[in-house]
CSV table of N, CA, C and O in Angstrom, one decimal:
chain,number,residue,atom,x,y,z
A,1,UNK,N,0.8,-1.2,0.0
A,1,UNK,CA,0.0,0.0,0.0
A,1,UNK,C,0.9,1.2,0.0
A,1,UNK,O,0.6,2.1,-0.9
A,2,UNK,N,2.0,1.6,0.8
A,2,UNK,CA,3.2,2.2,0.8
A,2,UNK,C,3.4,2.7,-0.4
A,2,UNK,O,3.1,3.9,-0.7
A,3,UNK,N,3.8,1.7,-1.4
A,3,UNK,CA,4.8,1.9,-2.5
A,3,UNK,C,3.2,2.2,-3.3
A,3,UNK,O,3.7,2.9,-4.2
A,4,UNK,N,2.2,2.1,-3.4
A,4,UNK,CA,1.1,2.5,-4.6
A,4,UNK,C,1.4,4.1,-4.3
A,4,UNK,O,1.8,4.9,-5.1
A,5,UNK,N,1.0,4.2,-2.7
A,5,UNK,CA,0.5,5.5,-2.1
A,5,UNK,C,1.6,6.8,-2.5
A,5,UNK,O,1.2,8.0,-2.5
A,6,UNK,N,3.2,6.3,-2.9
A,6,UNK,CA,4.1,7.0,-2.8
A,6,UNK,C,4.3,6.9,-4.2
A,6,UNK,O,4.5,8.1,-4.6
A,7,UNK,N,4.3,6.1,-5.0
A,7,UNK,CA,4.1,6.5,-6.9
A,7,UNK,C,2.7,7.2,-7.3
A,7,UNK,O,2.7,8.2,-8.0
A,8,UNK,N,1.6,6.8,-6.8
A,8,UNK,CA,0.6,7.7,-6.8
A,8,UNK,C,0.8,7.7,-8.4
A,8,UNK,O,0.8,6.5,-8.9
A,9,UNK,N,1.0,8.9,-9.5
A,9,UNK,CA,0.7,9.0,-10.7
A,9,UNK,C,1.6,8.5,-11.5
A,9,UNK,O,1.2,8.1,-12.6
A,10,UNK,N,2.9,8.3,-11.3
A,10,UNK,CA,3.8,7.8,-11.7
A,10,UNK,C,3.7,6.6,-11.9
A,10,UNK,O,4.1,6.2,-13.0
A,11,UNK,N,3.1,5.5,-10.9
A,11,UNK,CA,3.1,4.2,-11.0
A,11,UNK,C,2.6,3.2,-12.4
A,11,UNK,O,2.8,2.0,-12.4
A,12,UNK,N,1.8,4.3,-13.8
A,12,UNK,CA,1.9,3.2,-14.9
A,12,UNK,C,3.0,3.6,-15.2
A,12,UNK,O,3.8,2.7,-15.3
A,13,UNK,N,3.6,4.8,-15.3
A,13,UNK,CA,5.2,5.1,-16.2
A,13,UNK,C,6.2,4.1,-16.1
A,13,UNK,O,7.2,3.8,-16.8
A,14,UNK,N,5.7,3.4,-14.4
A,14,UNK,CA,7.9,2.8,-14.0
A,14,UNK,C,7.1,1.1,-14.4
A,14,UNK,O,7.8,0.1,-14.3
A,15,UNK,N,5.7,1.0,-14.7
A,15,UNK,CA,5.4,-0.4,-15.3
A,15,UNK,C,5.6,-0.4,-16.6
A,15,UNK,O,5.7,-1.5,-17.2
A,16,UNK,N,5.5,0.6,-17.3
A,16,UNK,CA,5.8,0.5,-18.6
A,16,UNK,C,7.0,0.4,-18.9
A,16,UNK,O,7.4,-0.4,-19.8
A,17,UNK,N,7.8,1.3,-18.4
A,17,UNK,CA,9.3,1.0,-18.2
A,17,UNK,C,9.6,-0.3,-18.0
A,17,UNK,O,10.3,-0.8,-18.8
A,18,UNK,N,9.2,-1.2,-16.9
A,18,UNK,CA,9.7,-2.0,-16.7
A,18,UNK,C,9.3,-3.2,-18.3
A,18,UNK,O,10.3,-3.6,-18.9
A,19,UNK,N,7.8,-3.5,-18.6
A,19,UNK,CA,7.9,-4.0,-19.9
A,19,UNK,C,8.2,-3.6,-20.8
A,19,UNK,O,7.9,-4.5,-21.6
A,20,UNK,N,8.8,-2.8,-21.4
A,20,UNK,CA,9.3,-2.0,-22.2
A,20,UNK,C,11.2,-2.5,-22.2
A,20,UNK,O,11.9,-2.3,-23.2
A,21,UNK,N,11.6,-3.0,-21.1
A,21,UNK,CA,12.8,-3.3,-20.7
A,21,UNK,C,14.0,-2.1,-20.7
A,21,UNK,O,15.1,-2.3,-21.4
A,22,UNK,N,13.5,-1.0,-19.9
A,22,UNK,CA,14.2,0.0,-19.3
A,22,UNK,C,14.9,-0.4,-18.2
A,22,UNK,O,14.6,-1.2,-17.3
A,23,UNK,N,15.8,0.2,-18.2
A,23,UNK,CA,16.9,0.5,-16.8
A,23,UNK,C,16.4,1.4,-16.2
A,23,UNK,O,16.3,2.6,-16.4
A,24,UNK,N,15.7,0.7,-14.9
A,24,UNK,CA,15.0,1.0,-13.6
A,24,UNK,C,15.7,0.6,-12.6
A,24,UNK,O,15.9,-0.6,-12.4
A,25,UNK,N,16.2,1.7,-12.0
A,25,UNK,CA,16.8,1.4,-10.6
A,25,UNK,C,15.7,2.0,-9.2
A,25,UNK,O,15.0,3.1,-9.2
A,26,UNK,N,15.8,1.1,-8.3
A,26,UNK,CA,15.0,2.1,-7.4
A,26,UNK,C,16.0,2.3,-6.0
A,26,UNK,O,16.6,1.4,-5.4
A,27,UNK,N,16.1,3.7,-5.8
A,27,UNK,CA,17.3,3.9,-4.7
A,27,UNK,C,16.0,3.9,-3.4
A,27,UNK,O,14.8,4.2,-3.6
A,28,UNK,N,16.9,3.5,-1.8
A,28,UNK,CA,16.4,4.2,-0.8
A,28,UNK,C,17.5,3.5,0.0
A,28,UNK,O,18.3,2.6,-0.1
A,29,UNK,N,17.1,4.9,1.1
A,29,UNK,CA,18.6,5.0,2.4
A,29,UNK,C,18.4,3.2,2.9
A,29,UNK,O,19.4,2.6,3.3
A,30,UNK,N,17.3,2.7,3.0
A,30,UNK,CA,16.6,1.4,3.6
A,30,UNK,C,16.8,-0.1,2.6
A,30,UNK,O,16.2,-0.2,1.5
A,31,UNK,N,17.5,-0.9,3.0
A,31,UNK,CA,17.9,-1.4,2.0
A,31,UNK,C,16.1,-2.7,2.2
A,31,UNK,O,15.6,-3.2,1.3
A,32,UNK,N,15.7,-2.8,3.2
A,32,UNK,CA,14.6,-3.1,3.1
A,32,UNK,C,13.4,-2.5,2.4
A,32,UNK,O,12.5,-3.3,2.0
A,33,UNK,N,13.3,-1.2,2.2
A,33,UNK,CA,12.5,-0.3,1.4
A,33,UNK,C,12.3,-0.6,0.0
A,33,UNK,O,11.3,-0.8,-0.7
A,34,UNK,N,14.4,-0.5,-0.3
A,34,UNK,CA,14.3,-0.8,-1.8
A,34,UNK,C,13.9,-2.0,-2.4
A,34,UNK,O,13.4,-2.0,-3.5
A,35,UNK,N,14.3,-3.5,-1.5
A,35,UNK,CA,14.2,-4.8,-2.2
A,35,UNK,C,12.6,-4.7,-2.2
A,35,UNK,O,12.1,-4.9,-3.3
A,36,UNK,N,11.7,-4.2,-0.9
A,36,UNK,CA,10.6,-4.9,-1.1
A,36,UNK,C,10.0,-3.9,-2.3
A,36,UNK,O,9.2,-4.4,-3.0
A,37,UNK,N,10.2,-2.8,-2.6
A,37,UNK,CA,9.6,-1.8,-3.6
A,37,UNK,C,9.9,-2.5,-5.2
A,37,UNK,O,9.2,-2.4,-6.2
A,38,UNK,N,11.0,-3.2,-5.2
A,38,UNK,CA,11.7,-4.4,-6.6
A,38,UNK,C,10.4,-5.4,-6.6
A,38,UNK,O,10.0,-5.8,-7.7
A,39,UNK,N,9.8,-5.8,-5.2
A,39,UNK,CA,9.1,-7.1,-5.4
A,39,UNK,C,8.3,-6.6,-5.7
A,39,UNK,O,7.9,-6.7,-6.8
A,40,UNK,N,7.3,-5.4,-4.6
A,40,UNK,CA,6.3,-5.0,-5.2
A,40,UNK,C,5.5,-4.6,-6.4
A,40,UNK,O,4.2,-4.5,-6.5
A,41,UNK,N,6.8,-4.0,-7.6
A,41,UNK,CA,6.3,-4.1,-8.8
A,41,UNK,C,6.6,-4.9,-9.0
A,41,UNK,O,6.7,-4.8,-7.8
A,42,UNK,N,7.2,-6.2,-9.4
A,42,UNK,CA,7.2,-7.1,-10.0
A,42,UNK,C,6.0,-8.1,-10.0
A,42,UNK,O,5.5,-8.7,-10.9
A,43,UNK,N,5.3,-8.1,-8.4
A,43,UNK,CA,3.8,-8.1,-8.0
A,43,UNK,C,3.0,-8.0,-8.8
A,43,UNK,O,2.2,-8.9,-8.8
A,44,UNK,N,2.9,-7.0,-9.5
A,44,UNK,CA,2.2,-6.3,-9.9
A,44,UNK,C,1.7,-6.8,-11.9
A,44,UNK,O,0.8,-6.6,-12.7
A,45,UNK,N,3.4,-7.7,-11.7
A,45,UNK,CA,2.9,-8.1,-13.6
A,45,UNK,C,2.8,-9.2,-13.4
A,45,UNK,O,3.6,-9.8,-12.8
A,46,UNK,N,1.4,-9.9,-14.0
A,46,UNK,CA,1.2,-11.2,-14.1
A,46,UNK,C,2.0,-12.4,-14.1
A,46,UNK,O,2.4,-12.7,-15.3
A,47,UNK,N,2.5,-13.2,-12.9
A,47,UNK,CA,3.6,-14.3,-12.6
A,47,UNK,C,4.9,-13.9,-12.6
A,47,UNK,O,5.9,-14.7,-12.7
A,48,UNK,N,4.9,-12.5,-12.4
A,48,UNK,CA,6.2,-11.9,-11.9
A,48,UNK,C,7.0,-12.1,-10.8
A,48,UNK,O,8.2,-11.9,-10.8
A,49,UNK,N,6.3,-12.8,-9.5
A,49,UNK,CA,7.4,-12.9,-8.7
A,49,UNK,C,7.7,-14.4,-8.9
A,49,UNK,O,8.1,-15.1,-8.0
A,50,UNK,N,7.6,-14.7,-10.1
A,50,UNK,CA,7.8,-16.3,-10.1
A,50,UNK,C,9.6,-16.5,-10.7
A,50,UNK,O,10.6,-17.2,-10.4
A,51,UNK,N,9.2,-15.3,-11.7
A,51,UNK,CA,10.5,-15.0,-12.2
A,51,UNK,C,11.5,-17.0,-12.7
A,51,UNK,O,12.5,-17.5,-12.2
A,52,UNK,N,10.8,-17.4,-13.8
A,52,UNK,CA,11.3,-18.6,-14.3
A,52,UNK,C,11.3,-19.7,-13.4
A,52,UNK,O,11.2,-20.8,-13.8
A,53,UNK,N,11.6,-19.3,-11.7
A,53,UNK,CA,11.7,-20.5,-11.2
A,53,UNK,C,11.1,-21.7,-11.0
A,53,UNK,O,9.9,-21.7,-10.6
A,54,UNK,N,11.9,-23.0,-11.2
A,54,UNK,CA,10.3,-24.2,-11.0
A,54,UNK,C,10.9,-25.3,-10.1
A,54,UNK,O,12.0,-25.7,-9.8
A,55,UNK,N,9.9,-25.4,-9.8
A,55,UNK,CA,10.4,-26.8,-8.7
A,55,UNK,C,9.1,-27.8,-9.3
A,55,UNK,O,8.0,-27.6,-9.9
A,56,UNK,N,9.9,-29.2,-8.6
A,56,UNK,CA,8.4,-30.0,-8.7
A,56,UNK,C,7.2,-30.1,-8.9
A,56,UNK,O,6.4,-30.6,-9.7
A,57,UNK,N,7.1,-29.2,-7.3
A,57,UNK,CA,6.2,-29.0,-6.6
A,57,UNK,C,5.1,-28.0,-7.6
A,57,UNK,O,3.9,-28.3,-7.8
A,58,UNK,N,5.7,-26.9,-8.1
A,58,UNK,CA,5.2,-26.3,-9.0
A,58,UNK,C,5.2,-26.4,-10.5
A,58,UNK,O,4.4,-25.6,-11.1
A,59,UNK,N,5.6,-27.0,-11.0
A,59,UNK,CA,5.5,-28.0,-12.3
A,59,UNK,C,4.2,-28.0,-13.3
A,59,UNK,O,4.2,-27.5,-14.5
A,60,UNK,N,3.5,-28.4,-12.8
A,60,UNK,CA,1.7,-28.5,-13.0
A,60,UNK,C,1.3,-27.1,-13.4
A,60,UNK,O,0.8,-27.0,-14.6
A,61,UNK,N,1.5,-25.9,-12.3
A,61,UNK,CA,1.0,-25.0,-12.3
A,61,UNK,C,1.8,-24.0,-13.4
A,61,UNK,O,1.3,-23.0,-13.9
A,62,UNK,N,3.2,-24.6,-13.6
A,62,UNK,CA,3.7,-22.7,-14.5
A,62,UNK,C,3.7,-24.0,-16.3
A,62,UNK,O,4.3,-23.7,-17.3
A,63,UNK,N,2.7,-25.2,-16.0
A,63,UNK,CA,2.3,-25.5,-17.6
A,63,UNK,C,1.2,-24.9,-18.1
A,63,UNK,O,0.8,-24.4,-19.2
A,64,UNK,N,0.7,-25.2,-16.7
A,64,UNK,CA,-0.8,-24.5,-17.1
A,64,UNK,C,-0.8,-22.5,-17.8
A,64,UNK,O,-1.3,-21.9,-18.7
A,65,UNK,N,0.2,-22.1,-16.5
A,65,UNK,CA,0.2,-20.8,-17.2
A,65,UNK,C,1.0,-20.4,-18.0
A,65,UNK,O,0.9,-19.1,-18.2
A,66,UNK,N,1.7,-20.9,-18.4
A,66,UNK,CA,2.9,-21.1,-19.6
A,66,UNK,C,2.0,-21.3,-20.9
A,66,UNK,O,2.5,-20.7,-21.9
A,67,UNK,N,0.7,-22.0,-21.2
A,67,UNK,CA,0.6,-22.0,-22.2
A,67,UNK,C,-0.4,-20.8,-22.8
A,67,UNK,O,-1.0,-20.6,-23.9
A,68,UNK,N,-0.3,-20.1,-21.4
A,68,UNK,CA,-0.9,-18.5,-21.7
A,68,UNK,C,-0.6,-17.5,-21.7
A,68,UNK,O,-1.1,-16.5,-21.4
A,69,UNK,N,0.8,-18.0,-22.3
A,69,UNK,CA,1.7,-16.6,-22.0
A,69,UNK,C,2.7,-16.5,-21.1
A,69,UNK,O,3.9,-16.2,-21.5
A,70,UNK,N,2.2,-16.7,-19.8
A,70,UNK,CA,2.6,-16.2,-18.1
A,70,UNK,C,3.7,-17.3,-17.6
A,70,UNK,O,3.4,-18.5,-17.4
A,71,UNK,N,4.7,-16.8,-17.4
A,71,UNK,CA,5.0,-15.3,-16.8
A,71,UNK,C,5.4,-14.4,-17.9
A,71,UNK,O,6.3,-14.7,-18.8
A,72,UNK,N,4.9,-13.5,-17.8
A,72,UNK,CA,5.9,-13.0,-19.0
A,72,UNK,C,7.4,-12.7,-18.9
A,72,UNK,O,8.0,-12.7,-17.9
A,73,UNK,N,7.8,-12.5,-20.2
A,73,UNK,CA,9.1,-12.7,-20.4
A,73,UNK,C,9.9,-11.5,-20.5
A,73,UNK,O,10.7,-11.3,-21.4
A,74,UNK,N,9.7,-10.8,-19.7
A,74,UNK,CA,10.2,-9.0,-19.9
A,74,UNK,C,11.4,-9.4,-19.2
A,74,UNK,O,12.3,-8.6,-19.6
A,75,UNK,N,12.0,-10.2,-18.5
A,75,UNK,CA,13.4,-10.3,-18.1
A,75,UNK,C,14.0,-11.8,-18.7
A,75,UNK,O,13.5,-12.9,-18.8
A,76,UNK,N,15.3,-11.4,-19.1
A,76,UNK,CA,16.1,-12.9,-20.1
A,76,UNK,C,17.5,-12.5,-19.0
A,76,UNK,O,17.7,-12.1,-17.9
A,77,UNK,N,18.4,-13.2,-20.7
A,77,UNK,CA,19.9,-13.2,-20.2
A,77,UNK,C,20.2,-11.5,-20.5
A,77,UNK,O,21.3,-11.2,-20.0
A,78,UNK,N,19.8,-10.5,-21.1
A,78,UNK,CA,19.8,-9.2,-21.6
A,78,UNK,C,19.1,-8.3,-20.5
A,78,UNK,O,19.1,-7.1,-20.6
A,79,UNK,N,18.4,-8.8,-19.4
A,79,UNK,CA,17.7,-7.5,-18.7
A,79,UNK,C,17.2,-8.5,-17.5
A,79,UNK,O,16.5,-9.5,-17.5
A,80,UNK,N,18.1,-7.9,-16.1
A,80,UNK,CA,17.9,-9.4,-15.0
A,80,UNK,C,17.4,-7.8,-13.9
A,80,UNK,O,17.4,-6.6,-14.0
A,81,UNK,N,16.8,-8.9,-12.8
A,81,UNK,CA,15.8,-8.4,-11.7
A,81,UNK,C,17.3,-8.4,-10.6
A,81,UNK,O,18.3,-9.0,-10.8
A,82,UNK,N,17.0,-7.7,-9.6
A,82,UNK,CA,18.0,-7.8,-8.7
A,82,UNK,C,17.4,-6.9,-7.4
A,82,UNK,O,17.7,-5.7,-7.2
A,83,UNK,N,16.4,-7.6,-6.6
A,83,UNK,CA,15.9,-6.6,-5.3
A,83,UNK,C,16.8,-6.3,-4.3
A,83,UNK,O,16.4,-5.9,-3.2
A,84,UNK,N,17.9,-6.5,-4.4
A,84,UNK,CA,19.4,-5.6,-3.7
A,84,UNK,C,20.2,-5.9,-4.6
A,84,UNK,O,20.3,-7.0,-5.0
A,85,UNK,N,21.0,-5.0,-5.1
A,85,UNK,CA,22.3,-5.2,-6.1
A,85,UNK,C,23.5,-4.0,-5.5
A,85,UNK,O,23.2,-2.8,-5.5
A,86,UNK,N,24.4,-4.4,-5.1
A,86,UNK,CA,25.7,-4.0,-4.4
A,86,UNK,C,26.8,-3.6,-5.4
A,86,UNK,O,27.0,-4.3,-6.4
A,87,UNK,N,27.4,-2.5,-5.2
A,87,UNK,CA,28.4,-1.9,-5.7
A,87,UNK,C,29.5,-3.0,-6.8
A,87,UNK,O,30.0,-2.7,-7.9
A,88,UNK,N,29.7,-4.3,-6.2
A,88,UNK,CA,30.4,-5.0,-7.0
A,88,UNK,C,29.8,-5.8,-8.2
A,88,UNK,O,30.3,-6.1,-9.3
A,89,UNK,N,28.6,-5.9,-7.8
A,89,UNK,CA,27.8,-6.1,-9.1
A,89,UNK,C,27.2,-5.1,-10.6
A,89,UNK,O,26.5,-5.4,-11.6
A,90,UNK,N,28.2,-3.7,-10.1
A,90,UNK,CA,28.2,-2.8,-11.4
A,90,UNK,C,28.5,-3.2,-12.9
A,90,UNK,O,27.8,-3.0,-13.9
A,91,UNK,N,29.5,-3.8,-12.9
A,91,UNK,CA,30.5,-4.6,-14.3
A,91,UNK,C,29.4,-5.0,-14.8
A,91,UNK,O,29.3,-4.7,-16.0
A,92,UNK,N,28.6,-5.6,-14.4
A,92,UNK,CA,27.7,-7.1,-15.0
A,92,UNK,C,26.1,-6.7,-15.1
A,92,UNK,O,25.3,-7.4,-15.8
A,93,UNK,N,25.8,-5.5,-14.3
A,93,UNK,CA,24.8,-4.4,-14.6
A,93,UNK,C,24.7,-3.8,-16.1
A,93,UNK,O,23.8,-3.9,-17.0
A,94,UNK,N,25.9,-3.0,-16.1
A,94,UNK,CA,26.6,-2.6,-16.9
A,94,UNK,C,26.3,-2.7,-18.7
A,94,UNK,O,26.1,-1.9,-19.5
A,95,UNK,N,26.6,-4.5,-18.6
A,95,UNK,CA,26.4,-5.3,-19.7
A,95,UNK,C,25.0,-5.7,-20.3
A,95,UNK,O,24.8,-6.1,-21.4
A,96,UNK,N,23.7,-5.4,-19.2
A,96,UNK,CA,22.3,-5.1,-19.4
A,96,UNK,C,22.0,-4.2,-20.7
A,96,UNK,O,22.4,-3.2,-21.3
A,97,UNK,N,21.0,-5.3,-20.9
A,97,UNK,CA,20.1,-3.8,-22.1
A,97,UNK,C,19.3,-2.8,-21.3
A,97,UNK,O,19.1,-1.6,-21.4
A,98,UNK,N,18.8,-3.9,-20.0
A,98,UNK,CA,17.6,-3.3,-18.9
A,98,UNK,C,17.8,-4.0,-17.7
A,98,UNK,O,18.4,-5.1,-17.6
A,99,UNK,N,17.3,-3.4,-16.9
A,99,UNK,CA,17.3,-4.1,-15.3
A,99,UNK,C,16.2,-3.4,-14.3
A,99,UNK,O,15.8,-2.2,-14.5
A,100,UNK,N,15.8,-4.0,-13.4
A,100,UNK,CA,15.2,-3.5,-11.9
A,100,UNK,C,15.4,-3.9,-11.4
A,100,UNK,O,15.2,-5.2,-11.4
A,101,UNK,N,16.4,-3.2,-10.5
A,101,UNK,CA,17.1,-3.4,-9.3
A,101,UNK,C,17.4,-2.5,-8.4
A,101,UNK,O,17.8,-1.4,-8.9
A,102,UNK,N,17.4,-2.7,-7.1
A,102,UNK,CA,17.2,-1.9,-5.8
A,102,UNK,C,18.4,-1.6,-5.6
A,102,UNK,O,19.2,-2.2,-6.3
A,103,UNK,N,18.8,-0.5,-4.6
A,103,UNK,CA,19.8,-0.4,-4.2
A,103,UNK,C,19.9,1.0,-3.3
A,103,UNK,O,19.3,2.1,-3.5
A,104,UNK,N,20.9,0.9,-2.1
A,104,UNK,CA,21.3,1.8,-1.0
A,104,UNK,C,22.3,3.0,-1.5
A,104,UNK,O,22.6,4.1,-0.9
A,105,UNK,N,22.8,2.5,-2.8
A,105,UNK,CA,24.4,2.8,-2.9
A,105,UNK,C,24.1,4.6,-3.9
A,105,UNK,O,23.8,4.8,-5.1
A,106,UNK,N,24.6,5.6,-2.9
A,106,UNK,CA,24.3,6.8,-4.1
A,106,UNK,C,25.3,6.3,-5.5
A,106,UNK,O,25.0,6.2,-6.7
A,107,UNK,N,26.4,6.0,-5.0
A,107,UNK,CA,27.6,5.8,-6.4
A,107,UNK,C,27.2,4.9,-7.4
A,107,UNK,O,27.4,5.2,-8.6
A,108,UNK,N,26.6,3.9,-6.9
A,108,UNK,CA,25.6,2.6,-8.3
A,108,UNK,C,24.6,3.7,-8.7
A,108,UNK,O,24.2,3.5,-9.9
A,109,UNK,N,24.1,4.6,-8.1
A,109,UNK,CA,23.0,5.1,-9.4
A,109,UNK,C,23.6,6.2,-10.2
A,109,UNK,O,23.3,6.5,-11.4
A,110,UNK,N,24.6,6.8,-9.6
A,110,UNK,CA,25.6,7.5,-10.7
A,110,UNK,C,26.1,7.1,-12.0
A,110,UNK,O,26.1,7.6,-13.1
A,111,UNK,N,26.6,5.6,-11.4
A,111,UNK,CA,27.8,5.0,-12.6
A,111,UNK,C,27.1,4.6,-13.3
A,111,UNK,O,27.3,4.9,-14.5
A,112,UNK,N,25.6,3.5,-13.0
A,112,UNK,CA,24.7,3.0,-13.8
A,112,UNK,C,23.9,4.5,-14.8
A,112,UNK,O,23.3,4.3,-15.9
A,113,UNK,N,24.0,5.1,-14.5
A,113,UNK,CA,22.9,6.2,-15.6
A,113,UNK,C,21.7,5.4,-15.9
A,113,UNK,O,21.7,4.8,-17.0
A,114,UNK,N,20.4,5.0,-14.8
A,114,UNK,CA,19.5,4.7,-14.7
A,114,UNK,C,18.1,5.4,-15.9
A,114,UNK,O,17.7,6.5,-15.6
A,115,UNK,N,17.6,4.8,-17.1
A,115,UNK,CA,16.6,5.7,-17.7
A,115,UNK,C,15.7,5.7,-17.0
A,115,UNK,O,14.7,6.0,-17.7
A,116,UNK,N,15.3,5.3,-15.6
A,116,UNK,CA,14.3,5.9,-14.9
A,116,UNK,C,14.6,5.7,-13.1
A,116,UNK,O,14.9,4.6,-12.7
A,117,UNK,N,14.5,6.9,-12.3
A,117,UNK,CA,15.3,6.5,-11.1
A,117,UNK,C,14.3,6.6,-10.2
A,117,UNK,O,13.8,7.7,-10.1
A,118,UNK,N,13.8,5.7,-9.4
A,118,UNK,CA,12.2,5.6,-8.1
A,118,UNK,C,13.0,5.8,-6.7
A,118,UNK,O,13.8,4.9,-6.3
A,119,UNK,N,12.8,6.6,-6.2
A,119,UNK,CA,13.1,7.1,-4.9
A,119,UNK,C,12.2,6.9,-3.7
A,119,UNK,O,11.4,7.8,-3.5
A,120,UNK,N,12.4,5.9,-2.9
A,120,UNK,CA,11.6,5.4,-1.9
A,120,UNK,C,12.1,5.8,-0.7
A,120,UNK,O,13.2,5.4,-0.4
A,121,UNK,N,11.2,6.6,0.1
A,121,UNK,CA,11.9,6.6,1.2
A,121,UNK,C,12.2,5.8,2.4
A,121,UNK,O,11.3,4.9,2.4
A,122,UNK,N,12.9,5.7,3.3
A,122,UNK,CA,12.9,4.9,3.8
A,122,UNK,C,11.9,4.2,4.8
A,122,UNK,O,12.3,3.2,5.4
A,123,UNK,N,10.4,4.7,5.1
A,123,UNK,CA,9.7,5.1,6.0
A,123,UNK,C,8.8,4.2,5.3
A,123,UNK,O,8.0,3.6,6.0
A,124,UNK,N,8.8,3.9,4.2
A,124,UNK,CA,8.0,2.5,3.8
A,124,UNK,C,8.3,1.4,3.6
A,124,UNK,O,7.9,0.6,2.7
A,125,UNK,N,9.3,1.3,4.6
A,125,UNK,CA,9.9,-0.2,5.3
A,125,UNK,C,9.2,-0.5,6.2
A,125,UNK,O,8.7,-1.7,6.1
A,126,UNK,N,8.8,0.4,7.4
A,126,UNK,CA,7.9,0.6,8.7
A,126,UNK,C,6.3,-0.7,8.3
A,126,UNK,O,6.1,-1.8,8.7
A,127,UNK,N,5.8,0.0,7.5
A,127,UNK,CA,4.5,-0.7,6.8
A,127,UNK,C,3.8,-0.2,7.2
A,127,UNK,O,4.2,0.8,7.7
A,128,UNK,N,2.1,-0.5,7.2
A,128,UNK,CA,1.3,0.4,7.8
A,128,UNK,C,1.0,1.5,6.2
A,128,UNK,O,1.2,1.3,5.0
A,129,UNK,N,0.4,2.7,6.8
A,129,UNK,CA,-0.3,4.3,6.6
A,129,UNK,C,-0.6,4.4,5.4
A,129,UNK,O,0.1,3.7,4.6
A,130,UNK,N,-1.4,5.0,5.1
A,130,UNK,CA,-2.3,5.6,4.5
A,130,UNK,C,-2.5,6.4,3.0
A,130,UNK,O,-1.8,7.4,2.8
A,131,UNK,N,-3.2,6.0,2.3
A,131,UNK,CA,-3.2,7.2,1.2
A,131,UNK,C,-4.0,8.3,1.6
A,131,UNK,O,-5.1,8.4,2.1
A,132,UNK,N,-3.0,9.3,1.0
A,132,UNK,CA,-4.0,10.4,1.2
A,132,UNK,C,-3.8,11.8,0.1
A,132,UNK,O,-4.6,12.7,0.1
């Protein structure tokens, strides 16, 4: 509710970005702020937080939605998700066409030159409050 309440109008722009496969970083002082603000759009696109992975157990279920599409494929080997990415992982950012990925670090949003930068503060780690 946080992260809706605090993109407010912005919030189709940084989804379109994201399918569109833009370089989206989202900074905040809270390294908790930033990862869950990574999940929570990713939430947000149909079988997004599944992000390719399969087990057994779920097998059944990503055939079924696999043959509709889902999950979609907005992230490959060319544009990876990262809900914390740290200073040493610049190099290999770098090499992206696109990415969403969180991060504490002012210097990674510098070196990266982000085409769109989401600024969370850190107070929507807390949880809780209100749109208004």
């Amino acid at each position: 509710v946080n992260l809706l309440c605090g993109l407010k109008h912005i919030l189709l722009s940084v989804l379109k970005a994201v399918l569109l496969e833009a370089k989206v970083m989202v900074y905040s002082e809270s390294a908790e702020a930033c990862s869950r603000a990574v999940l929570c759009l990713l939430s947000l696109l149909p079988g997004g937080l599944w992000l390719g992975f399969n087990s057994d157990g779920l097998g059944a279920r990503h055939h079924h939605f696999r043959k509709h599409g889902m999950p979609l494929q907005c992230f490959g080997h060319d544009c990876c998700i990262y809900p914390y990415l740290s200073l040493q992982m610049l190099d290999s950012l770098l090499r992206m066409r696109g990415f969403l990925v969180g991060t504490t670090n002012r210097m990674l949003v510098e070196r990266a030159s982000p085409d769109l930068l989401v600024e969370v503060p850190a107070e929507t780690a807390e949880g809780g409050g209100v749109c208004r």
